[in-house]
Every structure is written in C-alpha cells, then in structure tokens.
mmCIF file of C-alpha atoms and ligand atoms in Angstrom:
data_model
loop_
_atom_site.group_PDB
_atom_site.id
_atom_site.type_symbol
_atom_site.label_atom_id
_atom_site.label_comp_id
_atom_site.label_asym_id
_atom_site.label_seq_id
_atom_site.Cartn_x
_atom_site.Cartn_y
_atom_site.Cartn_z
ATOM 1 C CA MET A 151 4.766 24.565 12.238
ATOM 2 C CA GLU A 152 1.733 25.563 10.131
ATOM 3 C CA LYS A 153 -0.752 27.654 11.990
ATOM 4 C CA THR A 154 -4.384 26.207 11.751
ATOM 5 C CA THR A 155 -6.291 29.471 12.038
ATOM 6 C CA THR A 156 -9.258 29.647 9.590
ATOM 7 C CA ALA A 157 -9.060 32.813 7.405
ATOM 8 C CA ARG A 158 -11.404 35.815 7.605
ATOM 9 C CA THR A 159 -13.085 36.386 4.426
ATOM 10 C CA LEU A 160 -13.797 39.951 3.061
ATOM 11 C CA ALA A 161 -15.570 40.490 -0.088
ATOM 12 C CA LEU A 162 -14.966 43.978 -1.979
ATOM 13 C CA MET A 163 -18.281 44.742 -3.694
ATOM 14 C CA ASN A 164 -20.030 47.563 -5.772
ATOM 15 C CA GLN A 165 -21.852 46.743 -8.691
ATOM 16 C CA LYS A 166 -20.660 50.096 -10.125
ATOM 17 C CA GLY A 167 -17.463 49.683 -12.122
ATOM 18 C CA GLY A 168 -14.532 52.196 -12.140
ATOM 19 C CA VAL A 169 -14.963 52.837 -8.356
ATOM 20 C CA GLY A 170 -11.593 51.393 -7.183
ATOM 21 C CA LYS A 171 -12.650 47.763 -6.136
ATOM 22 C CA THR A 172 -9.549 46.004 -7.935
ATOM 23 C CA THR A 173 -7.120 48.756 -7.035
ATOM 24 C CA THR A 174 -8.237 48.233 -3.422
ATOM 25 C CA ALA A 175 -8.367 44.527 -3.537
ATOM 26 C CA VAL A 176 -4.823 44.132 -4.948
ATOM 27 C CA ASN A 177 -3.082 46.832 -2.785
ATOM 28 C CA LEU A 178 -5.115 46.038 0.476
ATOM 29 C CA ALA A 179 -4.121 42.280 0.077
ATOM 30 C CA ALA A 180 -0.484 43.265 -0.420
ATOM 31 C CA GLY A 181 -0.803 45.504 2.483
ATOM 32 C CA LEU A 182 -2.169 42.891 4.599
ATOM 33 C CA ALA A 183 0.378 40.314 3.463
ATOM 34 C CA ARG A 184 3.119 42.932 4.418
ATOM 35 C CA LEU A 185 1.433 43.098 7.958
ATOM 36 C CA GLY A 186 2.210 39.333 8.211
ATOM 37 C CA GLN A 187 -1.132 38.226 7.152
ATOM 38 C CA ARG A 188 -1.074 35.098 4.899
ATOM 39 C CA THR A 189 -3.209 36.445 2.323
ATOM 40 C CA LEU A 190 -5.254 34.948 -0.636
ATOM 41 C CA LEU A 191 -6.678 37.320 -3.171
ATOM 42 C CA ILE A 192 -9.733 35.688 -5.334
ATOM 43 C CA ASP A 193 -10.116 37.382 -8.640
ATOM 44 C CA LEU A 194 -13.924 36.809 -9.205
ATOM 45 C CA ASP A 195 -14.403 39.257 -12.053
ATOM 46 C CA PRO A 196 -14.303 37.835 -15.628
ATOM 47 C CA GLN A 197 -12.335 41.138 -16.755
ATOM 48 C CA ALA A 198 -9.469 39.546 -14.772
ATOM 49 C CA HIS A 199 -8.231 43.012 -13.771
ATOM 50 C CA ALA A 200 -6.934 41.900 -10.454
ATOM 51 C CA SER A 201 -5.059 39.227 -11.871
ATOM 52 C CA LEU A 202 -3.413 41.400 -14.542
ATOM 53 C CA HIS A 203 -2.658 43.982 -12.003
ATOM 54 C CA LEU A 204 -0.296 41.249 -10.342
ATOM 55 C CA GLY A 205 1.171 40.261 -13.657
ATOM 56 C CA ILE A 206 -0.635 37.097 -13.738
ATOM 57 C CA GLU A 207 -1.178 35.930 -17.313
ATOM 58 C CA PRO A 208 -3.732 33.329 -18.384
ATOM 59 C CA ASP A 209 -2.019 29.897 -18.214
ATOM 60 C CA GLU A 210 -3.986 26.984 -20.080
ATOM 61 C CA ASN A 211 -1.998 24.461 -18.048
ATOM 62 C CA GLN A 212 -3.329 25.817 -14.624
ATOM 63 C CA PRO A 213 -7.049 25.733 -13.521
ATOM 64 C CA SER A 214 -8.370 29.351 -12.831
ATOM 65 C CA VAL A 215 -11.286 30.405 -10.502
ATOM 66 C CA TYR A 216 -13.597 29.206 -13.342
ATOM 67 C CA ASP A 217 -12.468 25.749 -13.187
ATOM 68 C CA VAL A 218 -12.719 25.743 -9.320
ATOM 69 C CA LEU A 219 -16.262 27.027 -9.461
ATOM 70 C CA MET A 220 -17.424 24.597 -12.159
ATOM 71 C CA ASP A 221 -15.681 21.563 -10.926
ATOM 72 C CA PRO A 222 -16.216 20.872 -7.122
ATOM 73 C CA SER A 223 -14.201 17.816 -7.429
ATOM 74 C CA LEU A 224 -11.118 19.941 -8.436
ATOM 75 C CA ASP A 225 -8.424 20.472 -5.427
ATOM 76 C CA PRO A 226 -8.883 24.416 -5.383
ATOM 77 C CA SER A 227 -4.966 24.858 -4.287
ATOM 78 C CA SER A 228 -4.160 23.528 -7.709
ATOM 79 C CA ALA A 229 -5.412 26.877 -8.907
ATOM 80 C CA ILE A 230 -3.348 29.010 -6.466
ATOM 81 C CA ARG A 231 -0.564 31.107 -7.824
ATOM 82 C CA ASN A 232 1.980 32.912 -5.663
ATOM 83 C CA SER A 233 2.365 36.660 -6.250
ATOM 84 C CA GLY A 234 4.937 37.548 -3.446
ATOM 85 C CA GLU A 235 5.644 36.752 0.116
ATOM 86 C CA ARG A 236 2.504 35.720 2.050
ATOM 87 C CA LEU A 237 0.351 36.609 -1.042
ATOM 88 C CA ASP A 238 -1.348 34.183 -3.160
ATOM 89 C CA VAL A 239 -3.937 34.646 -5.845
ATOM 90 C CA LEU A 240 -6.718 32.514 -7.308
ATOM 91 C CA ALA A 241 -6.595 33.987 -10.757
ATOM 92 C CA ALA A 242 -9.487 34.713 -13.250
ATOM 93 C CA GLU A 243 -9.567 34.483 -17.056
ATOM 94 C CA THR A 244 -12.211 35.805 -19.405
ATOM 95 C CA ASP A 245 -13.886 32.340 -19.363
ATOM 96 C CA LEU A 246 -15.135 33.096 -16.021
ATOM 97 C CA ALA A 247 -18.022 35.228 -17.717
ATOM 98 C CA ALA A 248 -19.608 32.052 -18.534
ATOM 99 C CA ALA A 249 -19.880 30.816 -15.072
ATOM 100 C CA GLU A 250 -22.852 33.175 -14.442
ATOM 101 C CA SER A 251 -25.134 31.290 -16.885
ATOM 102 C CA GLU A 252 -23.506 27.718 -16.265
ATOM 103 C CA LEU A 253 -23.978 27.929 -12.453
ATOM 104 C CA ALA A 254 -27.630 29.346 -12.706
ATOM 105 C CA PRO A 255 -29.166 25.867 -13.080
ATOM 106 C CA LEU A 256 -27.214 24.135 -10.274
ATOM 107 C CA ALA A 257 -28.768 23.552 -6.959
ATOM 108 C CA ASP A 258 -25.508 24.520 -4.938
ATOM 109 C CA ARG A 259 -25.067 27.659 -7.392
ATOM 110 C CA THR A 260 -24.563 30.087 -4.510
ATOM 111 C CA SER A 261 -22.127 27.871 -2.233
ATOM 112 C CA ARG A 262 -19.515 26.754 -4.777
ATOM 113 C CA LEU A 263 -17.070 29.457 -4.077
ATOM 114 C CA GLY A 264 -17.617 29.164 -0.228
ATOM 115 C CA ASN A 265 -16.975 25.415 -0.532
ATOM 116 C CA ALA A 266 -13.748 26.178 -2.466
ATOM 117 C CA ILE A 267 -12.709 28.388 0.299
ATOM 118 C CA GLY A 268 -13.380 26.099 3.107
ATOM 119 C CA LYS A 269 -10.772 23.756 1.611
ATOM 120 C CA LEU A 270 -8.245 26.583 1.609
ATOM 121 C CA ALA A 271 -8.985 28.547 4.438
ATOM 122 C CA HIS A 272 -6.697 26.981 6.974
ATOM 123 C CA HIS A 273 -3.699 28.258 4.928
ATOM 124 C CA TYR A 274 -4.609 31.689 5.189
ATOM 125 C CA ASP A 275 -5.384 34.467 7.735
ATOM 126 C CA ALA A 276 -7.190 36.665 5.342
ATOM 127 C CA VAL A 277 -9.134 36.019 1.954
ATOM 128 C CA LEU A 278 -10.171 38.947 -0.141
ATOM 129 C CA ILE A 279 -12.711 38.634 -2.875
ATOM 130 C CA ASP A 280 -12.531 41.165 -5.799
ATOM 131 C CA CYS A 281 -16.129 41.093 -6.960
ATOM 132 C CA PRO A 282 -17.359 41.828 -10.551
ATOM 133 C CA PRO A 283 -19.303 44.977 -11.166
ATOM 134 C CA SER A 284 -22.739 43.341 -10.955
ATOM 135 C CA LEU A 285 -24.939 41.817 -8.397
ATOM 136 C CA GLY A 286 -24.990 38.406 -10.212
ATOM 137 C CA LEU A 287 -24.240 34.811 -9.220
ATOM 138 C CA LEU A 288 -20.726 35.577 -8.846
ATOM 139 C CA THR A 289 -21.201 38.428 -6.343
ATOM 140 C CA ILE A 290 -23.686 36.344 -4.590
ATOM 141 C CA ASN A 291 -21.231 33.290 -4.353
ATOM 142 C CA ALA A 292 -18.921 35.911 -2.482
ATOM 143 C CA LEU A 293 -21.564 37.293 -0.233
ATOM 144 C CA ALA A 294 -22.633 33.741 0.896
ATOM 145 C CA CYS A 295 -19.404 32.915 2.249
ATOM 146 C CA ALA A 296 -17.784 36.223 3.361
ATOM 147 C CA HIS A 297 -17.581 37.352 7.041
ATOM 148 C CA GLN A 298 -17.605 40.882 5.882
ATOM 149 C CA VAL A 299 -18.211 43.277 3.067
ATOM 150 C CA LEU A 300 -16.158 46.364 2.029
ATOM 151 C CA ILE A 301 -17.530 48.791 -0.121
ATOM 152 C CA PRO A 302 -15.075 50.796 -2.496
ATOM 153 C CA MET A 303 -16.576 54.035 -3.682
ATOM 154 C CA GLN A 304 -15.671 57.427 -5.073
ATOM 155 C CA ALA A 305 -17.039 60.396 -3.288
ATOM 156 C CA HIS A 306 -19.283 62.022 -5.924
ATOM 157 C CA PHE A 307 -22.976 62.292 -5.954
ATOM 158 C CA LEU A 308 -23.771 59.322 -8.415
ATOM 159 C CA ALA A 309 -21.545 57.058 -6.333
ATOM 160 C CA LEU A 310 -24.100 57.000 -3.805
ATOM 161 C CA HIS A 311 -26.722 55.911 -6.241
ATOM 162 C CA GLY A 312 -27.016 52.106 -6.004
ATOM 163 C CA VAL A 313 -25.871 51.703 -2.448
ATOM 164 C CA GLY A 314 -29.587 50.957 -1.440
ATOM 165 C CA LYS A 315 -29.714 47.866 -4.009
ATOM 166 C CA LEU A 316 -26.074 46.804 -2.838
ATOM 167 C CA LEU A 317 -27.308 46.606 0.733
ATOM 168 C CA GLU A 318 -30.496 44.970 -0.165
ATOM 169 C CA THR A 319 -28.401 42.238 -1.582
ATOM 170 C CA VAL A 320 -26.258 42.060 1.461
ATOM 171 C CA LYS A 321 -29.373 41.707 3.639
ATOM 172 C CA MET A 322 -30.889 38.982 1.364
ATOM 173 C CA LEU A 323 -27.882 36.911 1.966
ATOM 174 C CA SER A 324 -27.761 37.690 5.736
ATOM 175 C CA GLY A 325 -31.340 36.769 6.078
ATOM 176 C CA SER A 326 -30.782 33.387 4.549
ATOM 177 C CA VAL A 327 -27.607 31.699 3.867
ATOM 178 C CA ASN A 328 -25.088 33.817 5.776
ATOM 179 C CA PRO A 329 -26.393 35.076 8.871
ATOM 180 C CA GLU A 330 -23.100 36.274 10.001
ATOM 181 C CA LEU A 331 -22.477 38.626 7.206
ATOM 182 C CA ARG A 332 -21.622 42.221 8.049
ATOM 183 C CA VAL A 333 -20.686 45.444 6.365
ATOM 184 C CA MET A 334 -17.292 46.352 7.657
ATOM 185 C CA GLY A 335 -17.685 49.832 5.959
ATOM 186 C CA ILE A 336 -17.114 52.194 2.896
ATOM 187 C CA VAL A 337 -13.584 52.867 1.489
ATOM 188 C CA LEU A 338 -13.369 56.334 -0.652
ATOM 189 C CA CYS A 339 -11.110 55.758 -3.361
ATOM 190 C CA ALA A 340 -9.389 58.366 -5.598
ATOM 191 C CA TYR A 341 -10.263 60.969 -3.027
ATOM 192 C CA ASP A 342 -9.826 64.535 -3.564
ATOM 193 C CA ALA A 343 -10.316 66.620 -0.486
ATOM 194 C CA GLN A 344 -10.249 69.939 -2.413
ATOM 195 C CA ALA A 345 -13.353 68.935 -4.600
ATOM 196 C CA SER A 346 -16.322 71.026 -3.214
ATOM 197 C CA HIS A 347 -18.804 68.190 -3.245
ATOM 198 C CA THR A 348 -16.610 65.736 -1.478
ATOM 199 C CA ARG A 349 -17.517 66.602 2.126
ATOM 200 C CA GLU A 350 -21.047 66.867 1.289
ATOM 201 C CA VAL A 351 -20.931 63.213 -0.063
ATOM 202 C CA VAL A 352 -18.844 62.012 3.103
ATOM 203 C CA ALA A 353 -21.295 63.592 5.324
ATOM 204 C CA ASP A 354 -24.208 61.958 3.816
ATOM 205 C CA LEU A 355 -22.530 58.659 3.850
ATOM 206 C CA ASP A 356 -21.620 59.152 7.626
ATOM 207 C CA ASP A 357 -25.141 60.133 8.332
ATOM 208 C CA PHE A 358 -26.635 57.265 6.772
ATOM 209 C CA LEU A 359 -24.359 54.680 8.328
ATOM 210 C CA SER A 360 -24.974 56.379 11.737
ATOM 211 C CA SER A 361 -28.724 56.340 11.374
ATOM 212 C CA ALA A 362 -28.168 52.504 11.268
ATOM 213 C CA ALA A 363 -26.844 52.317 14.592
ATOM 214 C CA GLY A 364 -28.806 49.836 16.703
ATOM 215 C CA THR A 365 -31.032 48.452 13.960
ATOM 216 C CA GLY A 366 -29.718 45.173 13.759
ATOM 217 C CA GLU A 367 -29.002 45.499 10.051
ATOM 218 C CA PRO A 368 -25.824 44.003 8.475
ATOM 219 C CA TRP A 369 -24.432 47.520 8.220
ATOM 220 C CA ASP A 370 -25.114 48.504 11.758
ATOM 221 C CA GLY A 371 -21.835 49.537 12.904
ATOM 222 C CA ALA A 372 -20.349 50.101 9.423
ATOM 223 C CA ARG A 373 -18.155 53.167 8.802
ATOM 224 C CA VAL A 374 -16.509 55.269 6.293
ATOM 225 C CA LEU A 375 -13.007 53.678 6.868
ATOM 226 C CA GLY A 376 -10.034 55.645 7.341
ATOM 227 C CA PRO A 377 -8.153 56.834 5.592
ATOM 228 C CA ALA A 378 -9.652 57.625 2.359
ATOM 229 C CA ILE A 379 -7.349 56.661 -0.455
ATOM 230 C CA ARG A 380 -6.109 59.895 -2.320
ATOM 231 C CA ARG A 381 -6.217 60.267 -6.054
ATOM 232 C CA ASN A 382 -2.685 59.151 -6.943
ATOM 233 C CA ILE A 383 -1.616 58.503 -10.412
ATOM 234 C CA LYS A 384 1.026 56.131 -9.311
ATOM 235 C CA LEU A 385 -1.994 53.801 -8.374
ATOM 236 C CA ALA A 386 -3.330 53.927 -11.985
ATOM 237 C CA GLU A 387 0.162 53.337 -13.395
ATOM 238 C CA CYS A 388 1.148 50.217 -11.237
ATOM 239 C CA PRO A 389 -1.150 47.722 -13.127
ATOM 240 C CA SER A 390 0.735 48.141 -16.438
ATOM 241 C CA PHE A 391 3.816 46.938 -14.579
ATOM 242 C CA GLY A 392 2.128 43.819 -13.083
ATOM 243 C CA GLN A 393 3.011 45.325 -9.670
ATOM 244 C CA THR A 394 1.509 46.445 -6.499
ATOM 245 C CA ILE A 395 1.867 50.012 -5.189
ATOM 246 C CA PHE A 396 4.348 48.813 -2.699
ATOM 247 C CA GLU A 397 6.580 47.506 -5.397
ATOM 248 C CA TYR A 398 6.168 50.098 -7.971
ATOM 249 C CA ALA A 399 6.213 53.310 -5.967
ATOM 250 C CA PRO A 400 6.622 52.497 -2.260
ATOM 251 C CA GLY A 401 6.952 56.102 -1.268
ATOM 252 C CA ALA A 402 3.992 57.194 -3.042
ATOM 253 C CA PRO A 403 0.811 58.649 -1.287
ATOM 254 C CA GLY A 404 -1.085 55.427 -2.640
ATOM 255 C CA ALA A 405 1.316 53.221 -0.698
ATOM 256 C CA GLU A 406 0.988 55.282 2.446
ATOM 257 C CA ASP A 407 -2.813 55.356 2.339
ATOM 258 C CA TYR A 408 -3.144 51.352 1.533
ATOM 259 C CA GLU A 409 -0.726 50.468 4.303
ATOM 260 C CA ALA A 410 -2.868 52.484 6.798
ATOM 261 C CA LEU A 411 -6.061 51.137 5.265
ATOM 262 C CA ALA A 412 -4.579 47.669 5.777
ATOM 263 C CA ARG A 413 -3.921 48.203 9.473
ATOM 264 C CA SER A 414 -7.461 49.657 9.784
ATOM 265 C CA VAL A 415 -9.004 46.661 8.001
ATOM 266 C CA LEU A 416 -6.912 44.052 10.026
ATOM 267 C CA ASP A 417 -8.183 45.589 13.066
ATOM 268 C CA ARG A 418 -11.721 45.135 12.042
ATOM 269 C CA LEU A 419 -11.174 41.671 10.406
ATOM 270 C CA ALA A 420 -9.507 40.150 13.374
ATOM 271 C CA SER A 421 -12.198 41.401 15.892
ATOM 272 C CA ASN A 422 -15.149 40.929 13.407
ATOM 273 C CA GLN A 423 -16.681 43.639 15.566
ATOM 274 C CA THR A 424 -17.770 46.468 13.318
ATOM 275 C CA GLN A 425 -19.117 48.600 16.158
ATOM 276 C CA ARG A 426 -16.466 50.643 17.685
ATOM 277 C CA THR A 427 -16.520 53.566 20.083
ATOM 278 C CA THR A 428 -12.948 54.177 20.800
ATOM 279 C CA SER A 429 -9.500 55.115 19.579
ATOM 280 C CA SER A 430 -9.613 53.094 16.438
ATOM 281 C CA LEU A 431 -11.905 55.670 14.978
ATOM 282 C CA ASP A 432 -9.410 58.498 15.514
ATOM 283 C CA ALA A 433 -8.044 58.017 11.996
ATOM 284 C CA GLU A 434 -11.406 57.786 10.255
ATOM 285 C CA ILE A 435 -13.293 60.431 8.542
ATOM 286 C CA HIS A 436 -16.015 62.060 10.615
ATOM 287 C CA VAL A 437 -17.538 65.038 9.151
ATOM 288 C CA LYS A 438 -20.951 65.197 10.912
ATOM 289 C CA PRO A 439 -21.161 62.938 13.876
ATOM 290 C CA GLN A 440 -24.939 63.733 14.259
ATOM 291 C CA ALA A 441 -27.253 60.956 12.988
ATOM 292 C CA GLN A 442 -29.670 62.384 10.195
ATOM 293 C CA PRO A 443 -31.383 59.757 8.122
ATOM 294 C CA ALA A 444 -30.339 60.511 4.369
ATOM 295 C CA GLU A 445 -33.456 60.655 2.308
ATOM 296 C CA HIS A 446 -31.917 59.131 -0.801
ATOM 297 C CA LEU A 447 -30.609 55.899 1.037
ATOM 298 C CA PRO A 448 -32.772 53.145 2.166
HETATM 299 N N1 ADP B 710 -6.717 56.300 -5.834
HETATM 300 C C1 ADP B 710 -6.519 56.198 -6.971
HETATM 301 N N2 ADP B 710 -5.921 57.275 -7.749
HETATM 302 C C2 ADP B 710 -5.711 57.314 -9.081
HETATM 303 N N3 ADP B 710 -6.406 56.474 -9.952
HETATM 304 C C3 ADP B 710 -7.302 55.313 -9.262
HETATM 305 C C4 ADP B 710 -7.218 55.168 -7.713
HETATM 306 N N4 ADP B 710 -7.887 54.393 -7.526
HETATM 307 C C5 ADP B 710 -8.327 53.564 -8.849
HETATM 308 N N5 ADP B 710 -7.855 54.373 -9.734
HETATM 309 C C6 ADP B 710 -8.045 53.998 -11.285
HETATM 310 O O1 ADP B 710 -9.271 54.084 -11.505
HETATM 311 C C7 ADP B 710 -9.815 53.090 -12.482
HETATM 312 C C8 ADP B 710 -10.863 52.255 -11.943
HETATM 313 O O2 ADP B 710 -10.264 51.377 -10.657
HETATM 314 P P1 ADP B 710 -10.532 50.092 -10.474
HETATM 315 O O3 ADP B 710 -9.878 49.636 -9.219
HETATM 316 O O4 ADP B 710 -10.153 49.123 -11.611
HETATM 317 O O5 ADP B 710 -12.059 50.111 -10.266
HETATM 318 P P2 ADP B 710 -13.096 48.792 -10.313
HETATM 319 O O6 ADP B 710 -12.424 47.487 -9.968
HETATM 320 O O7 ADP B 710 -14.332 49.106 -9.346
HETATM 321 O O8 ADP B 710 -13.738 48.920 -11.692
HETATM 322 C C9 ADP B 710 -8.494 52.302 -12.871
HETATM 323 O O9 ADP B 710 -7.921 52.772 -13.936
HETATM 324 C C10 ADP B 710 -7.410 52.487 -11.562
HETATM 325 O O10 ADP B 710 -6.099 52.468 -11.924
HETATM 326 MG MG1 MG B 711 -12.441 45.715 -10.957
#
C-alpha cells in the first residue's frame, strides 16, 4: 500500500556557479534513495546539468520543468522521469532559461513550482531542488516552497562573498510567503583539508553560524554539515557517464562522503529541527566552538 506522507523539500542554492550544487543535488538525491527515501530531484537550472548528469537527454515528446512551470493545468507527474530505484527526476531543458522573463508578469510567478510540488509530494519522502546560479525567479520559486535550504560551497575566501546576499534572499521569503523556511546548513564541496586557508574559512563560517544562535533568523541553528565532500576526481568524471557516484565508483571517497552526507541530511530533514546539541553533531566540522561575529558576513 502506498504511503501517504508528504515530502520534505530541500533547495540546494548558491548564486555562485561551480561550487558543487549539482554534484551535491544528484549524489545526495541518489544517497537518500539508497537510504530508502522515495526521492524526487528537480532540475531548476536552465543549464540542465543535473538532468545530463543522470543521463537524461531532452525529449520533445515529454514535458520538462519549463512546461510544468508555464502551464499550471499540466499534470506535473507527466514530466517525471525515473532514474533508478526510488529516484525520479523532473528534468530541465535549455528552454527553462525563458521561464524567468515569462513568469515575471504573472501574479502567481513565485508559487508555480510549489503548486506543482504540492501535486506530487504525496509520492515522495524527499524533494531536492537544484537551483540555478542566480537569485532570480526560479530560485525564488524554490525558496517559496522549500522547507529547508542547503548551501553548497567551496572553502576558499571568495566563496564567503555573497553569503550575505543569499541569506537576505532566504530571509525575504521567510518573512513573506514561506515563514517556515529554514537554512539547514552549509556543505563544503571539493574539500581539501591540506590547503592552508581551508580551516580558516571553515572557522569563519562556523563562527558566523554560531553567532546566529538564538536570533530567530532562518539560519539560527544552521551548521557546517558533516562530512565535507572531499575533492575526488571520480565525482567530476561520473556526469560524462550519466551516472551517480554510487553507480560509477561505489568505492571512491566521493561515494563514501555523499552516503554519510545523506545520513546527516536525512536526520535533519526528518526532524526539521536545525538546532541540535547532541550526538548527531559528532561527525560535523567544528574548528572553533566559540562564537565570534564574522565581520564580513551580515
Ligand atoms: N568533490 C568534488 N571533487 C571534484 N570535483 C568536484 C567536486 N564537486 C564538484 N566537482 C566538479 O566541480 C565542477 C562544478 O561543480 P557543480 O556541481 O557543477 O557546481 P554548480 O552546480 O554549483 O555549478 C564540476 O565540474 C564538478 O564535477
Ligand atoms: Mg549546477
């Protein structure tokens, strides 16, 4: 008998490109599916990288996420493609680029995605949204309906730049159409523990997140999630084969890291409690437990 749970929705967002959003969206979705979660991955980036990563080619006979957004009368399940056990995809094609301007004049321009997910949610335990590298209407649609936000990032100094703007956008949505929106945390991608600046960047991030404790901000309780995803060439190779890391190189560090991240995310998705004080933090990166406001962050 089919379960009637309603999915938890997680938006992977960072307006910078090349930080690991898509790699994380695809492999985290596959990791959650392997943990028994009925998972839907929504490719909301006109570059369609997540779709291509899973070997999904444009198909003129099947609607894509663009059609779902532009035609509210369309049954969104007609656009779903299967990509393995418990893993479905709402794929993008390059026509999605037009959606930003075509949605703009519409009164319900920020709620189109949420309405579609609402019709699908009872089929899934988790919905992951791979956002485009911008803070435009597509990302706003994701933030308007997500329960939580995960921010993939690389641990170099410029990566911190822009976090303020990103959180401002989250706050704007949580202050209006989506009061329950919370930031789950930051996941560090292509992590190199040997690089000298890495620990400093992690410490800055940790300080900033700690300093939000008790403020009631949507990132109050967010964490640098463990584990960091190590730099691993297999993760960069697997999209060319249309495979997840679990299919392409199941023994690689990338598979190990994304499996562990999936466990960590599942724990937080299920409870929707981003404030933790106990054992689930053991695996997480804590460089400086003491809160110090980071000057360069809001
Ligand atoms: N942990 C990692 N190790 C090695 N390469 C990675 C890792 N994570 C991402 N990459 C590579 O970095 C590039 C950018 O990652 P991607 O996930 O596409 O970022 P975004 O979606 O934020 O633009 C891609 O070529 C990807 O294969
Ligand atoms: Mg991407």
